[in-house]
Amino acid sequence: MIIGVPKEIKDNESRVGITPAGVKALSEAGHKVLVETQAGAFSGFPDDEYQNAGAEIVGDAGYVWGKSEMVVKVKEPIEPEYPYFREDLILFTYLHLAPLPDLTSKLLESKVIGIAYETVRDRQGTLPLLTPMSEVAGRMSVQVGASYLERERGGRGILLGGVPGVPPAHVCILGGGVVGTNAARIALGFGAKTTLIDVNLNRLRELDDIFNGRLYTLASNSYNIENATREADLVIGGVLIPGATAPRIVTRSMVSKMKKGAVIVDVAIDQGGCIETAKPTSHSNPSYTVDGVVHYCVTNMPGAVPHTSTLALTNSTFPYVLRIANRGVREALKQDAGFAEGLNTWHGKLIYRGVADSQQRPWTAAAEVL
Ligand SMILES: NC(=O)c1ccc[n+]([C@@H]2O[C@H](COP(=O)([O-])OP(=O)(O)OC[C@H]3O[C@@H](n4cnc5c(N)ncnc54)[C@H](O)[C@@H]3O)[C@@H](O)[C@H]2O)c1
């Protein structure tokens, strides 16, 4: 198979879909890899490393897309990439289609086989290709929030851990999944008073155990959310309903009751955000203020730490890339029901139900088309 690795063009996105280690494994298995020049440069992988691993370095993105049977990326394609779509092209990347009806239409019209990292499941039913980036974003959310709490960046001028004689900041984390758990680990490490809210009581029990009672846990309802956000210096949004638009559990009125100079980091913004006042931002213009509350809503947070993120991501995605290349896309999907859940678009049909429900479109089950 011919596999293409274009350079990411989304604002400040510095990760890359395949590392030189992946190129070597694909070459050894008899496949050809086209890598756009400088695709891995910001992740710490220069062209000559790819070349030494067996890749052909190509100067033109259009050539990479046009010649490849499968394109492996990181972020969902943006408008300048839409003209490269064509029938039978396999696109393996994050797609996050639920809040993106235009991209969904373009993929359907051009009959691309779109497999989304974020909806692939493993045998335990978890989301193995979302997990590594959620680990990065969860850990990073507290680091970013701590920095925005500084006076110069618009925050209340409060140190997360306080100092002896001065109480620590309050951190409120919404969602106790991968983002929430990693955020809690770092917030507690900083010494902040940390509260985590989830709708799943069994998850709260596990977290109570994992953090040995140091984490305050609360059941998710609007009464608890309103009280916890009003007290918080830093609110972190990590709520997810897989494949669907995030529920906006913090309303505009709750935000208006928060402390002036408090900070919101809505990590769930890539699925629409779980805070009503959140709107997507980018690394070049990451924050804005509503009612005196600083909002940071960057949709591709791990892009800021591309070396760590590329390695973490490709550790998880690469085995699937190799399977598609070796077995063909239909067989690879048919042999693994969890992998087949990654299928979002197939020859003009919308396959993933969560996306269809969010956009009120018809859908077709993967089993019917494979
Ligand atoms: N912005 C970024 O750069 C970035 C990076 C990585 C992940 N993300 C996003 O972060 C979000 C969270 O990802 P994750 O891996 O932690 O997901 P996850 O599935 O591991 O966790 C989601 C949690 O939300 C909880 N939840 C669902 N409904 C809730 C409600 N009404 N109230 C409270 N909790 C509720 C679930 O019980 C679950 O524990 C996703 O939208 C993901 O796409 C964003």
Tab-separated table of N, CA and C and ligand atoms in Angstrom, residues 96 127 130 133-134 137 175-180 197-200 203 220 238-241 247 249 267-271 298-302, ligand 1:
chain	number	residue	atom	x	y	z
A	96	HIS	N	-13.500	14.160	14.700
A	96	HIS	CA	-14.395	14.985	15.553
A	96	HIS	C	-15.537	15.582	14.742
A	127	LEU	N	-11.525	3.977	24.722
A	127	LEU	CA	-11.176	4.650	23.464
A	127	LEU	C	-9.644	4.781	23.393
A	130	LEU	N	-7.932	7.882	21.837
A	130	LEU	CA	-8.219	9.177	22.454
A	130	LEU	C	-7.412	9.286	23.754
A	133	MET	N	-3.937	11.278	24.063
A	133	MET	CA	-4.045	12.739	23.949
A	133	MET	C	-4.819	13.319	25.134
A	134	SER	N	-5.752	12.533	25.666
A	134	SER	CA	-6.470	12.990	26.851
A	134	SER	C	-5.523	13.019	28.052
A	137	ALA	N	-3.568	16.236	27.453
A	137	ALA	CA	-4.383	17.449	27.653
A	137	ALA	C	-4.800	17.592	29.115
A	175	GLY	N	-16.002	15.893	34.918
A	175	GLY	CA	-15.711	14.659	34.184
A	175	GLY	C	-14.520	13.963	34.809
A	176	GLY	N	-14.702	12.701	35.165
A	176	GLY	CA	-13.626	11.944	35.835
A	176	GLY	C	-13.087	10.841	34.954
A	177	GLY	N	-13.052	11.103	33.625
A	177	GLY	CA	-12.462	10.128	32.706
A	177	GLY	C	-10.958	10.341	32.639
A	178	VAL	N	-10.394	10.163	31.447
A	178	VAL	CA	-8.935	10.247	31.315
A	178	VAL	C	-8.446	11.676	31.555
A	179	VAL	N	-9.096	12.662	30.907
A	179	VAL	CA	-8.702	14.066	31.107
A	179	VAL	C	-8.822	14.422	32.582
A	180	GLY	N	-9.994	14.139	33.157
A	180	GLY	CA	-10.268	14.526	34.541
A	180	GLY	C	-9.311	13.881	35.538
A	197	ILE	N	-16.271	16.265	39.543
A	197	ILE	CA	-17.702	15.994	39.385
A	197	ILE	C	-17.915	15.039	38.219
A	198	ASP	N	-18.619	13.945	38.457
A	198	ASP	CA	-18.939	13.028	37.356
A	198	ASP	C	-20.347	12.489	37.566
A	199	VAL	N	-20.959	12.085	36.460
A	199	VAL	CA	-22.317	11.550	36.503
A	199	VAL	C	-22.280	10.061	36.879
A	200	ASN	N	-21.115	9.436	36.712
A	200	ASN	CA	-20.963	7.998	36.934
A	200	ASN	C	-20.451	7.749	38.363
A	203	ARG	N	-17.461	5.494	38.864
A	203	ARG	CA	-16.186	6.158	38.561
A	203	ARG	C	-15.736	6.993	39.755
A	220	SER	N	-22.810	14.589	39.569
A	220	SER	CA	-23.096	15.662	38.619
A	220	SER	C	-24.584	16.016	38.600
A	238	GLY	N	-13.871	18.343	31.236
A	238	GLY	CA	-13.411	17.096	30.603
A	238	GLY	C	-14.549	16.098	30.470
A	239	VAL	N	-15.751	16.618	30.131
A	239	VAL	CA	-16.933	15.752	30.021
A	239	VAL	C	-17.042	15.220	28.596
A	240	LEU	N	-17.355	13.952	28.462
A	240	LEU	CA	-17.511	13.396	27.112
A	240	LEU	C	-18.667	12.414	27.045
A	241	ILE	N	-19.454	12.541	25.988
A	241	ILE	CA	-20.376	11.482	25.568
A	241	ILE	C	-19.834	11.065	24.206
A	247	PRO	N	-22.350	17.752	26.473
A	247	PRO	CA	-23.451	18.459	27.143
A	247	PRO	C	-22.904	19.709	27.838
A	249	ILE	N	-22.861	21.554	30.610
A	249	ILE	CA	-23.362	21.419	31.991
A	249	ILE	C	-23.069	22.655	32.847
A	267	VAL	N	-11.347	21.617	28.112
A	267	VAL	CA	-10.637	20.641	27.266
A	267	VAL	C	-11.624	19.979	26.294
A	268	ALA	N	-12.877	19.848	26.714
A	268	ALA	CA	-13.896	19.168	25.896
A	268	ALA	C	-14.338	20.005	24.696
A	269	ILE	N	-13.684	21.117	24.450
A	269	ILE	CA	-14.080	22.030	23.377
A	269	ILE	C	-14.035	21.349	22.008
A	270	ASP	N	-13.194	20.325	21.848
A	270	ASP	CA	-13.142	19.660	20.536
A	270	ASP	C	-14.432	18.902	20.240
A	271	GLN	N	-15.260	18.700	21.240
A	271	GLN	CA	-16.577	18.096	21.018
A	271	GLN	C	-17.662	19.142	21.287
A	298	VAL	N	-8.514	25.841	23.690
A	298	VAL	CA	-7.745	25.416	22.522
A	298	VAL	C	-8.143	23.987	22.162
A	299	THR	N	-8.500	23.799	20.888
A	299	THR	CA	-9.042	22.495	20.490
A	299	THR	C	-7.961	21.420	20.333
A	300	ASN	N	-6.717	21.851	20.156
A	300	ASN	CA	-5.649	20.860	19.991
A	300	ASN	C	-4.517	21.135	20.982
A	301	MET	N	-4.863	21.054	22.266
A	301	MET	CA	-3.881	21.364	23.312
A	301	MET	C	-2.580	20.559	23.172
A	302	PRO	N	-2.646	19.240	22.900
A	302	PRO	CA	-1.395	18.480	22.852
A	302	PRO	C	-0.437	18.965	21.781
B	1	LIG	N1	-8.794	20.150	23.639
B	1	LIG	C1	-7.953	19.156	23.435
B	1	LIG	O1	-6.859	19.381	22.950
B	1	LIG	C2	-8.318	17.765	23.835
B	1	LIG	C3	-7.345	16.762	23.947
B	1	LIG	C4	-7.717	15.496	24.383
B	1	LIG	C5	-9.055	15.219	24.683
B	1	LIG	N2	-9.981	16.202	24.531
B	1	LIG	C6	-11.407	16.019	24.852
B	1	LIG	O2	-11.620	15.962	26.253
B	1	LIG	C7	-12.882	15.349	26.494
B	1	LIG	C8	-12.760	14.313	27.607
B	1	LIG	O3	-12.001	13.200	27.149
B	1	LIG	P1	-11.732	11.918	28.069
B	1	LIG	O4	-10.752	11.084	27.338
B	1	LIG	O5	-11.431	12.326	29.456
B	1	LIG	O6	-13.161	11.197	28.027
B	1	LIG	P2	-13.646	10.024	29.022
B	1	LIG	O7	-14.718	9.281	28.299
B	1	LIG	O8	-12.487	9.269	29.555
B	1	LIG	O9	-14.303	10.826	30.230
B	1	LIG	C9	-15.488	11.546	30.112
B	1	LIG	C10	-16.138	11.580	31.471
B	1	LIG	O10	-17.251	12.476	31.390
B	1	LIG	C11	-18.228	11.960	32.271
B	1	LIG	N3	-19.523	12.570	32.007
B	1	LIG	C12	-20.409	12.343	31.015
B	1	LIG	N4	-21.510	13.115	31.166
B	1	LIG	C13	-21.299	13.861	32.287
B	1	LIG	C14	-22.045	14.853	32.974
B	1	LIG	N5	-23.263	15.237	32.544
B	1	LIG	N6	-21.523	15.392	34.099
B	1	LIG	C15	-20.287	15.038	34.546
B	1	LIG	N7	-19.549	14.097	33.954
B	1	LIG	C16	-20.033	13.528	32.837
B	1	LIG	C17	-18.205	10.457	31.985
B	1	LIG	O11	-18.832	9.729	33.010
B	1	LIG	C18	-16.688	10.208	31.905
B	1	LIG	O12	-16.152	9.833	33.160
B	1	LIG	C19	-13.290	14.777	25.132
B	1	LIG	O13	-14.221	15.645	24.516
B	1	LIG	C20	-12.029	14.735	24.351
B	1	LIG	O14	-12.252	14.774	22.935
B	1	LIG	C21	-9.641	17.462	24.107
